[in-house]
PDB file of C-alpha atoms in Angstrom:
ATOM      1  CA  ASP A   1       9.308  -9.079  18.314  1.00 66.00           C
ATOM      2  CA  GLY A   2       7.803  -5.414  16.692  1.00 73.00           C
ATOM      3  CA  GLY A   3       5.223  -5.705  14.466  1.00 92.00           C
ATOM      4  CA  ILE A   4       1.865  -4.484  13.184  1.00 95.00           C
ATOM      5  CA  THR A   5      -1.287  -7.311  13.678  1.00 96.00           C
ATOM      6  CA  GLN A   6      -4.512  -7.307  12.065  1.00 96.00           C
ATOM      7  CA  SER A   7      -7.571  -9.491  13.162  1.00 94.00           C
ATOM      8  CA  PRO A   8      -9.564 -11.147  12.287  1.00 94.00           C
ATOM      9  CA  LYS A   9      -7.818 -12.535   9.079  1.00 94.00           C
ATOM     10  CA  TYR A  10     -11.074 -13.870   7.651  1.00 94.00           C
ATOM     11  CA  LEU A  11     -14.286 -11.902   8.370  1.00 94.00           C
ATOM     12  CA  PHE A  12     -17.992 -12.882   7.027  1.00 92.00           C
ATOM     13  CA  ARG A  13     -20.695 -10.351   7.511  1.00 89.00           C
ATOM     14  CA  LYS A  14     -24.129 -10.058   7.053  1.00 89.00           C
ATOM     15  CA  GLU A  15     -25.564  -7.145   5.153  1.00 88.00           C
ATOM     16  CA  GLY A  16     -26.765  -3.972   6.973  1.00 87.00           C
ATOM     17  CA  GLN A  17     -24.553  -5.065  10.023  1.00 90.00           C
ATOM     18  CA  ASN A  18     -21.334  -3.093  10.777  1.00 93.00           C
ATOM     19  CA  VAL A  19     -18.340  -4.723  11.607  1.00 95.00           C
ATOM     20  CA  THR A  20     -14.581  -3.594  13.292  1.00 96.00           C
ATOM     21  CA  LEU A  21     -11.499  -4.456  11.671  1.00 97.00           C
ATOM     22  CA  SER A  22      -8.700  -4.120  14.380  1.00 97.00           C
ATOM     23  CA  CYS A  23      -5.102  -2.977  13.906  1.00 98.00           C
ATOM     24  CA  GLU A  24      -2.309  -2.964  16.710  1.00 97.00           C
ATOM     25  CA  GLN A  25       1.399  -1.742  16.239  1.00 97.00           C
ATOM     26  CA  ASN A  26       4.094  -2.155  18.549  1.00 95.00           C
ATOM     27  CA  LEU A  27       6.653  -0.201  16.477  1.00 93.00           C
ATOM     28  CA  ASN A  28       6.207   3.433  17.827  1.00 92.00           C
ATOM     29  CA  HIS A  29       4.727   4.583  14.961  1.00 92.00           C
ATOM     30  CA  ASP A  30       3.216   7.702  14.755  1.00 90.00           C
ATOM     31  CA  ALA A  31       1.205   7.230  11.631  1.00 91.00           C
ATOM     32  CA  MET A  32      -1.461   4.403  10.634  1.00 94.00           C
ATOM     33  CA  TYR A  33      -3.244   3.900   7.263  1.00 94.00           C
ATOM     34  CA  TRP A  34      -6.214   1.409   6.178  1.00 96.00           C
ATOM     35  CA  TYR A  35      -6.279   0.808   2.705  1.00 95.00           C
ATOM     36  CA  ARG A  36      -8.800  -1.506   0.409  1.00 95.00           C
ATOM     37  CA  GLN A  37      -7.903  -3.657  -2.320  1.00 93.00           C
ATOM     38  CA  ASP A  38     -10.378  -5.445  -4.566  1.00 91.00           C
ATOM     39  CA  PRO A  39      -9.188  -8.100  -6.974  1.00 83.00           C
ATOM     40  CA  GLY A  40      -6.425  -7.048  -9.489  1.00 76.00           C
ATOM     41  CA  GLN A  41      -6.590  -3.773  -7.942  1.00 79.00           C
ATOM     42  CA  GLY A  42      -4.151  -1.845  -6.207  1.00 83.00           C
ATOM     43  CA  LEU A  43      -4.597  -0.204  -2.452  1.00 88.00           C
ATOM     44  CA  ARG A  44      -6.797   2.705  -2.186  1.00 91.00           C
ATOM     45  CA  LEU A  45      -6.493   5.138   0.990  1.00 91.00           C
ATOM     46  CA  ILE A  46      -9.741   4.974   3.188  1.00 96.00           C
ATOM     47  CA  TYR A  47      -8.335   6.724   6.306  1.00 96.00           C
ATOM     48  CA  TYR A  48      -5.432   7.808   7.810  1.00 93.00           C
ATOM     49  CA  SER A  49      -3.864   9.160  10.858  1.00 93.00           C
ATOM     50  CA  GLN A  50      -0.669  10.979  12.001  1.00 88.00           C
ATOM     51  CA  ILE A  51      -1.441  11.371  15.754  1.00 89.00           C
ATOM     52  CA  VAL A  52      -3.562  10.247  18.342  1.00 93.00           C
ATOM     53  CA  ASN A  53      -7.333  11.696  18.606  1.00 95.00           C
ATOM     54  CA  ASP A  54      -6.413  12.806  14.543  1.00 93.00           C
ATOM     55  CA  PHE A  55      -7.357  11.356  11.154  1.00 94.00           C
ATOM     56  CA  GLN A  56      -8.103  12.367   8.184  1.00 93.00           C
ATOM     57  CA  LYS A  57     -10.333  10.811   5.112  1.00 94.00           C
ATOM     58  CA  GLY A  58      -8.518   8.980   2.222  1.00 92.00           C
ATOM     59  CA  ASP A  59      -9.777   8.705  -1.463  1.00 89.00           C
ATOM     60  CA  ILE A  60     -12.691   6.289  -0.281  1.00 94.00           C
ATOM     61  CA  ALA A  61     -14.014   7.071   3.222  1.00 96.00           C
ATOM     62  CA  GLU A  62     -17.468   6.788   2.449  1.00 96.00           C
ATOM     63  CA  GLY A  63     -19.088   4.317   4.391  1.00 96.00           C
ATOM     64  CA  TYR A  64     -16.032   3.967   6.621  1.00 97.00           C
ATOM     65  CA  SER A  65     -15.207   5.398  10.130  1.00 97.00           C
ATOM     66  CA  VAL A  66     -12.047   5.319  12.320  1.00 98.00           C
ATOM     67  CA  SER A  67     -10.886   5.903  15.581  1.00 97.00           C
ATOM     68  CA  ARG A  68      -7.277   6.960  17.069  1.00 97.00           C
ATOM     69  CA  GLU A  69      -7.569   6.778  20.881  1.00 97.00           C
ATOM     70  CA  LYS A  70      -4.011   5.029  21.266  1.00 96.00           C
ATOM     71  CA  LYS A  71      -0.680   5.476  19.227  1.00 96.00           C
ATOM     72  CA  GLU A  72      -0.844   2.038  19.045  1.00 97.00           C
ATOM     73  CA  SER A  73      -4.328   1.041  17.876  1.00 98.00           C
ATOM     74  CA  PHE A  74      -6.285   2.519  14.477  1.00 98.00           C
ATOM     75  CA  PRO A  75      -9.458   0.202  14.193  1.00 98.00           C
ATOM     76  CA  LEU A  76     -11.884   0.582  11.037  1.00 98.00           C
ATOM     77  CA  THR A  77     -15.393   0.044  11.085  1.00 97.00           C
ATOM     78  CA  VAL A  78     -17.321  -0.866   7.893  1.00 96.00           C
ATOM     79  CA  THR A  79     -20.773   0.525   8.412  1.00 94.00           C
ATOM     80  CA  SER A  80     -23.904  -0.734   6.555  1.00 89.00           C
ATOM     81  CA  ALA A  81     -23.570   2.122   4.284  1.00 88.00           C
ATOM     82  CA  GLN A  82     -20.631   1.073   2.408  1.00 89.00           C
ATOM     83  CA  LYS A  83     -22.284  -0.610  -0.571  1.00 87.00           C
ATOM     84  CA  ASN A  84     -19.883  -2.923  -1.602  1.00 90.00           C
ATOM     85  CA  PRO A  85     -17.664  -4.123   1.656  1.00 93.00           C
ATOM     86  CA  THR A  86     -16.130  -6.906   0.304  1.00 94.00           C
ATOM     87  CA  ALA A  87     -12.393  -6.773  -0.441  1.00 95.00           C
ATOM     88  CA  PHE A  88      -9.018  -7.560   1.355  1.00 96.00           C
ATOM     89  CA  TYR A  89      -8.154  -4.322   4.114  1.00 97.00           C
ATOM     90  CA  LEU A  90      -4.728  -3.590   4.821  1.00 96.00           C
ATOM     91  CA  CYS A  91      -3.513  -1.617   7.582  1.00 97.00           C
ATOM     92  CA  ALA A  92      -0.280   0.033   7.937  1.00 94.00           C
ATOM     93  CA  SER A  93       2.303   1.965   9.954  1.00 93.00           C
ATOM     94  CA  THR A  94       5.139   4.425   9.096  1.00 89.00           C
ATOM     95  CA  GLN A  95       7.172   6.700  11.082  1.00 84.00           C
ATOM     96  CA  PHE A  96       5.846  10.156  10.592  1.00 71.00           C
ATOM     97  CA  GLY A  97       8.245  11.959   8.123  1.00 65.00           C
ATOM     98  CA  THR A  98       9.207  11.894   4.081  1.00 59.00           C
ATOM     99  CA  THR A  99      11.332   8.820   4.235  1.00 69.00           C
ATOM    100  CA  SER A 100       9.608   5.963   6.241  1.00 79.00           C
ATOM    101  CA  GLU A 101       8.518   2.559   4.673  1.00 84.00           C
ATOM    102  CA  ALA A 102       5.087   1.500   5.186  1.00 88.00           C
ATOM    103  CA  PHE A 103       5.108  -1.809   7.287  1.00 91.00           C
ATOM    104  CA  PHE A 104       1.877  -3.697   6.787  1.00 94.00           C
ATOM    105  CA  GLY A 105      -0.246  -6.149   8.879  1.00 95.00           C
ATOM    106  CA  GLN A 106      -1.372  -9.384   7.300  1.00 95.00           C
ATOM    107  CA  GLY A 107      -4.472  -7.981   6.131  1.00 96.00           C
ATOM    108  CA  THR A 108      -8.272  -8.820   6.705  1.00 96.00           C
ATOM    109  CA  ARG A 109     -10.279 -10.584   4.151  1.00 95.00           C
ATOM    110  CA  LEU A 110     -14.068  -9.692   4.715  1.00 95.00           C
ATOM    111  CA  THR A 111     -16.502 -10.589   2.856  1.00 94.00           C
ATOM    112  CA  VAL A 112     -20.570 -10.043   2.935  1.00 90.00           C
ATOM    113  CA  VAL A 113     -22.807 -12.499   2.727  1.00 85.00           C
TER     114      VAL A 113
ATOM    115  CA  ARG B   1      -5.508  12.176 -13.949  1.00 68.00           C
ATOM    116  CA  LYS B   2      -4.639   9.188 -11.083  1.00 77.00           C
ATOM    117  CA  GLU B   3      -2.079  10.540  -8.322  1.00 85.00           C
ATOM    118  CA  VAL B   4       0.089   7.634  -9.467  1.00 90.00           C
ATOM    119  CA  GLU B   5      -0.198   5.345 -12.452  1.00 91.00           C
ATOM    120  CA  GLN B   6       1.223   2.184 -13.588  1.00 92.00           C
ATOM    121  CA  ASP B   7       0.861  -0.369 -16.219  1.00 86.00           C
ATOM    122  CA  PRO B   8      -1.216  -3.167 -14.852  1.00 83.00           C
ATOM    123  CA  GLY B   9       0.364  -5.917 -17.381  1.00 83.00           C
ATOM    124  CA  PRO B  10       0.556  -8.531 -17.008  1.00 89.00           C
ATOM    125  CA  PHE B  11       4.346  -8.731 -17.984  1.00 93.00           C
ATOM    126  CA  ASN B  12       4.915 -12.422 -18.960  1.00 96.00           C
ATOM    127  CA  VAL B  13       8.711 -12.934 -19.504  1.00 96.00           C
ATOM    128  CA  PRO B  14      10.826 -15.829 -19.853  1.00 97.00           C
ATOM    129  CA  GLU B  15      13.327 -17.062 -17.004  1.00 97.00           C
ATOM    130  CA  GLY B  16      16.610 -14.640 -17.191  1.00 97.00           C
ATOM    131  CA  ALA B  17      15.045 -11.872 -18.989  1.00 97.00           C
ATOM    132  CA  THR B  18      15.304  -8.244 -17.913  1.00 97.00           C
ATOM    133  CA  VAL B  19      11.701  -6.567 -17.432  1.00 96.00           C
ATOM    134  CA  ALA B  20      11.584  -3.053 -16.762  1.00 95.00           C
ATOM    135  CA  PHE B  21       8.744  -1.035 -14.764  1.00 93.00           C
ATOM    136  CA  ASN B  22       7.423   2.687 -15.004  1.00 93.00           C
ATOM    137  CA  CYS B  23       5.598   4.306 -12.683  1.00 94.00           C
ATOM    138  CA  THR B  24       4.185   8.097 -13.106  1.00 94.00           C
ATOM    139  CA  TYR B  25       3.153  10.555 -10.505  1.00 92.00           C
ATOM    140  CA  SER B  26       1.457  13.971 -10.557  1.00 89.00           C
ATOM    141  CA  ASN B  27       2.053  15.710  -7.560  1.00 81.00           C
ATOM    142  CA  SER B  28       5.213  17.275  -8.259  1.00 78.00           C
ATOM    143  CA  ALA B  29       5.582  17.809  -4.142  1.00 78.00           C
ATOM    144  CA  SER B  30       6.377  13.968  -3.881  1.00 77.00           C
ATOM    145  CA  GLN B  31       9.135  13.366  -1.567  1.00 78.00           C
ATOM    146  CA  SER B  32       9.615   9.839  -1.043  1.00 88.00           C
ATOM    147  CA  PHE B  33       9.338   7.059  -3.553  1.00 92.00           C
ATOM    148  CA  PHE B  34       9.189   3.476  -2.943  1.00 93.00           C
ATOM    149  CA  TRP B  35       8.769   0.073  -4.639  1.00 95.00           C
ATOM    150  CA  TYR B  36       6.774  -2.680  -2.971  1.00 95.00           C
ATOM    151  CA  ARG B  37       6.239  -6.366  -3.748  1.00 96.00           C
ATOM    152  CA  GLN B  38       2.743  -8.267  -2.881  1.00 94.00           C
ATOM    153  CA  ASP B  39       2.461 -11.904  -3.485  1.00 93.00           C
ATOM    154  CA  CYS B  40      -0.983 -13.007  -4.110  1.00 88.00           C
ATOM    155  CA  ARG B  41      -3.249 -12.733  -1.473  1.00 83.00           C
ATOM    156  CA  LYS B  42      -0.549 -11.312   0.923  1.00 91.00           C
ATOM    157  CA  GLU B  43       0.404  -8.180   2.214  1.00 93.00           C
ATOM    158  CA  PRO B  44       2.833  -5.748   0.441  1.00 93.00           C
ATOM    159  CA  LYS B  45       6.605  -5.908   1.360  1.00 94.00           C
ATOM    160  CA  LEU B  46       9.100  -3.116   0.839  1.00 93.00           C
ATOM    161  CA  LEU B  47      11.274  -4.166  -1.950  1.00 95.00           C
ATOM    162  CA  MET B  48      13.286  -1.154  -2.128  1.00 93.00           C
ATOM    163  CA  SER B  49      13.235   2.695  -1.524  1.00 90.00           C
ATOM    164  CA  VAL B  50      13.989   4.752  -4.783  1.00 91.00           C
ATOM    165  CA  TYR B  51      16.907   7.988  -4.648  1.00 81.00           C
ATOM    166  CA  SER B  52      17.651  10.438  -6.976  1.00 81.00           C
ATOM    167  CA  SER B  53      20.908   8.903  -7.583  1.00 81.00           C
ATOM    168  CA  GLY B  54      19.097   5.805  -8.227  1.00 84.00           C
ATOM    169  CA  ASN B  55      19.858   3.119  -6.064  1.00 90.00           C
ATOM    170  CA  GLU B  56      20.371  -0.695  -6.768  1.00 93.00           C
ATOM    171  CA  ASP B  57      20.144  -4.202  -4.935  1.00 93.00           C
ATOM    172  CA  GLY B  58      21.508  -7.047  -6.389  1.00 96.00           C
ATOM    173  CA  ARG B  59      19.194  -7.733  -9.557  1.00 97.00           C
ATOM    174  CA  PHE B  60      17.020  -4.704  -9.115  1.00 97.00           C
ATOM    175  CA  THR B  61      17.766  -1.302  -9.848  1.00 96.00           C
ATOM    176  CA  ALA B  62      15.455   1.694  -9.195  1.00 95.00           C
ATOM    177  CA  GLN B  63      15.494   5.057 -10.735  1.00 94.00           C
ATOM    178  CA  LEU B  64      13.821   8.215 -10.144  1.00 93.00           C
ATOM    179  CA  ASN B  65      13.678  11.068 -12.232  1.00 91.00           C
ATOM    180  CA  ARG B  66      12.229  14.233 -10.940  1.00 90.00           C
ATOM    181  CA  ALA B  67      11.869  16.211 -14.161  1.00 90.00           C
ATOM    182  CA  SER B  68       9.690  13.814 -16.032  1.00 91.00           C
ATOM    183  CA  GLN B  69       7.850  12.720 -12.720  1.00 92.00           C
ATOM    184  CA  TYR B  70       8.097   9.068 -13.118  1.00 91.00           C
ATOM    185  CA  ILE B  71      10.277   6.013 -10.985  1.00 94.00           C
ATOM    186  CA  SER B  72      11.581   2.860 -12.628  1.00 95.00           C
ATOM    187  CA  LEU B  73      12.410  -0.619 -11.642  1.00 96.00           C
ATOM    188  CA  LEU B  74      14.580  -3.120 -13.603  1.00 96.00           C
ATOM    189  CA  ILE B  75      15.079  -6.810 -13.161  1.00 97.00           C
ATOM    190  CA  ARG B  76      17.545  -8.303 -14.532  1.00 98.00           C
ATOM    191  CA  ASP B  77      17.958 -12.269 -14.608  1.00 98.00           C
ATOM    192  CA  SER B  78      14.334 -12.640 -13.456  1.00 97.00           C
ATOM    193  CA  LYS B  79      13.804 -16.068 -11.331  1.00 97.00           C
ATOM    194  CA  LEU B  80      10.620 -17.842 -11.140  1.00 97.00           C
ATOM    195  CA  SER B  81      10.488 -16.398  -7.822  1.00 97.00           C
ATOM    196  CA  ASP B  82      10.331 -12.812  -9.125  1.00 97.00           C
ATOM    197  CA  SER B  83       6.569 -13.428 -10.000  1.00 97.00           C
ATOM    198  CA  ALA B  84       4.487 -10.959  -7.925  1.00 95.00           C
ATOM    199  CA  THR B  85       2.871  -7.846  -8.266  1.00 94.00           C
ATOM    200  CA  TYR B  86       4.913  -5.012  -7.970  1.00 95.00           C
ATOM    201  CA  LEU B  87       3.518  -1.583  -6.208  1.00 94.00           C
ATOM    202  CA  CYS B  88       4.765   1.893  -6.883  1.00 93.00           C
ATOM    203  CA  VAL B  89       4.218   4.041  -3.623  1.00 92.00           C
ATOM    204  CA  VAL B  90       4.892   7.451  -3.734  1.00 90.00           C
ATOM    205  CA  ASN B  91       4.489   9.770  -0.260  1.00 87.00           C
ATOM    206  CA  PHE B  92       3.786  13.375  -0.225  1.00 81.00           C
ATOM    207  CA  ARG B  93       2.814  16.126   2.129  1.00 78.00           C
ATOM    208  CA  THR B  94      -0.580  17.714   2.002  1.00 74.00           C
ATOM    209  CA  SER B  95      -2.198  20.150   4.644  1.00 74.00           C
ATOM    210  CA  GLY B  96       0.651  19.199   7.151  1.00 73.00           C
ATOM    211  CA  THR B  97       0.191  15.463   6.904  1.00 75.00           C
ATOM    212  CA  TYR B  98       1.565  12.785   4.656  1.00 77.00           C
ATOM    213  CA  LYS B  99      -0.243  10.737   2.280  1.00 81.00           C
ATOM    214  CA  TYR B 100       1.235   7.211   1.027  1.00 84.00           C
ATOM    215  CA  ILE B 101      -0.640   6.614  -2.389  1.00 87.00           C
ATOM    216  CA  PHE B 102      -0.042   3.223  -4.370  1.00 88.00           C
ATOM    217  CA  GLY B 103      -0.097   2.719  -7.884  1.00 89.00           C
ATOM    218  CA  THR B 104      -2.632  -0.014  -9.183  1.00 87.00           C
ATOM    219  CA  GLY B 105       0.343  -2.388  -9.300  1.00 91.00           C
ATOM    220  CA  THR B 106       1.827  -4.242 -12.363  1.00 92.00           C
ATOM    221  CA  ARG B 107       1.896  -8.168 -12.605  1.00 92.00           C
ATOM    222  CA  LEU B 108       4.916 -10.184 -13.319  1.00 95.00           C
ATOM    223  CA  LYS B 109       5.180 -13.554 -14.310  1.00 95.00           C
ATOM    224  CA  VAL B 110       8.310 -15.120 -15.260  1.00 97.00           C
ATOM    225  CA  LEU B 111       8.092 -18.158 -17.206  1.00 96.00           C
ATOM    226  CA  ALA B 112       9.874 -21.428 -17.419  1.00 94.00           C
TER     227      ALA B 112
END
């Protein structure tokens, strides 16, 4: 079955550590996105990528980094520079274009301990 | 001004009620529009796309008003299972790329 997979589902990190969240899709989608969601809040765009080896900053990119070396994969690194990383992280993918819906992974819940 | 704005609610309505949500967007170049549903601690899932002509899916009706830059979602005959957060999503082109921008969501609670 085609889909988008995020791992891990739950992640605990000590302050000062970098962690990488995985996002893989087998939908052959061109575009991939990372969002952050805080309790009671909507989704805020961190980074997005339309094609391999290219990505753009979203609205809250500070303290995060990404790579897009393969079409299927768009990992997100939460660096120690991110001051408040505890949140629910969602990865999405779409076909490139104006009318495609976004498909989501099940999310990674990151907690800084 | 936020790119996509929604009333956060919560909307507490009795079972069987009709409820309407609005969402406004600021970018007139916005090209496609969606409503997503998100259950607590889960990923959002597409509820319906929104077209200029309006579209209906069972008890759900979505409308787009480009002149006033808003979209709406109407839920008729609310069920307990409709309790969730409803997210408005706008897709627009900027600098050769497409961005999907989400509203903050409107929480709906349907009461027995």
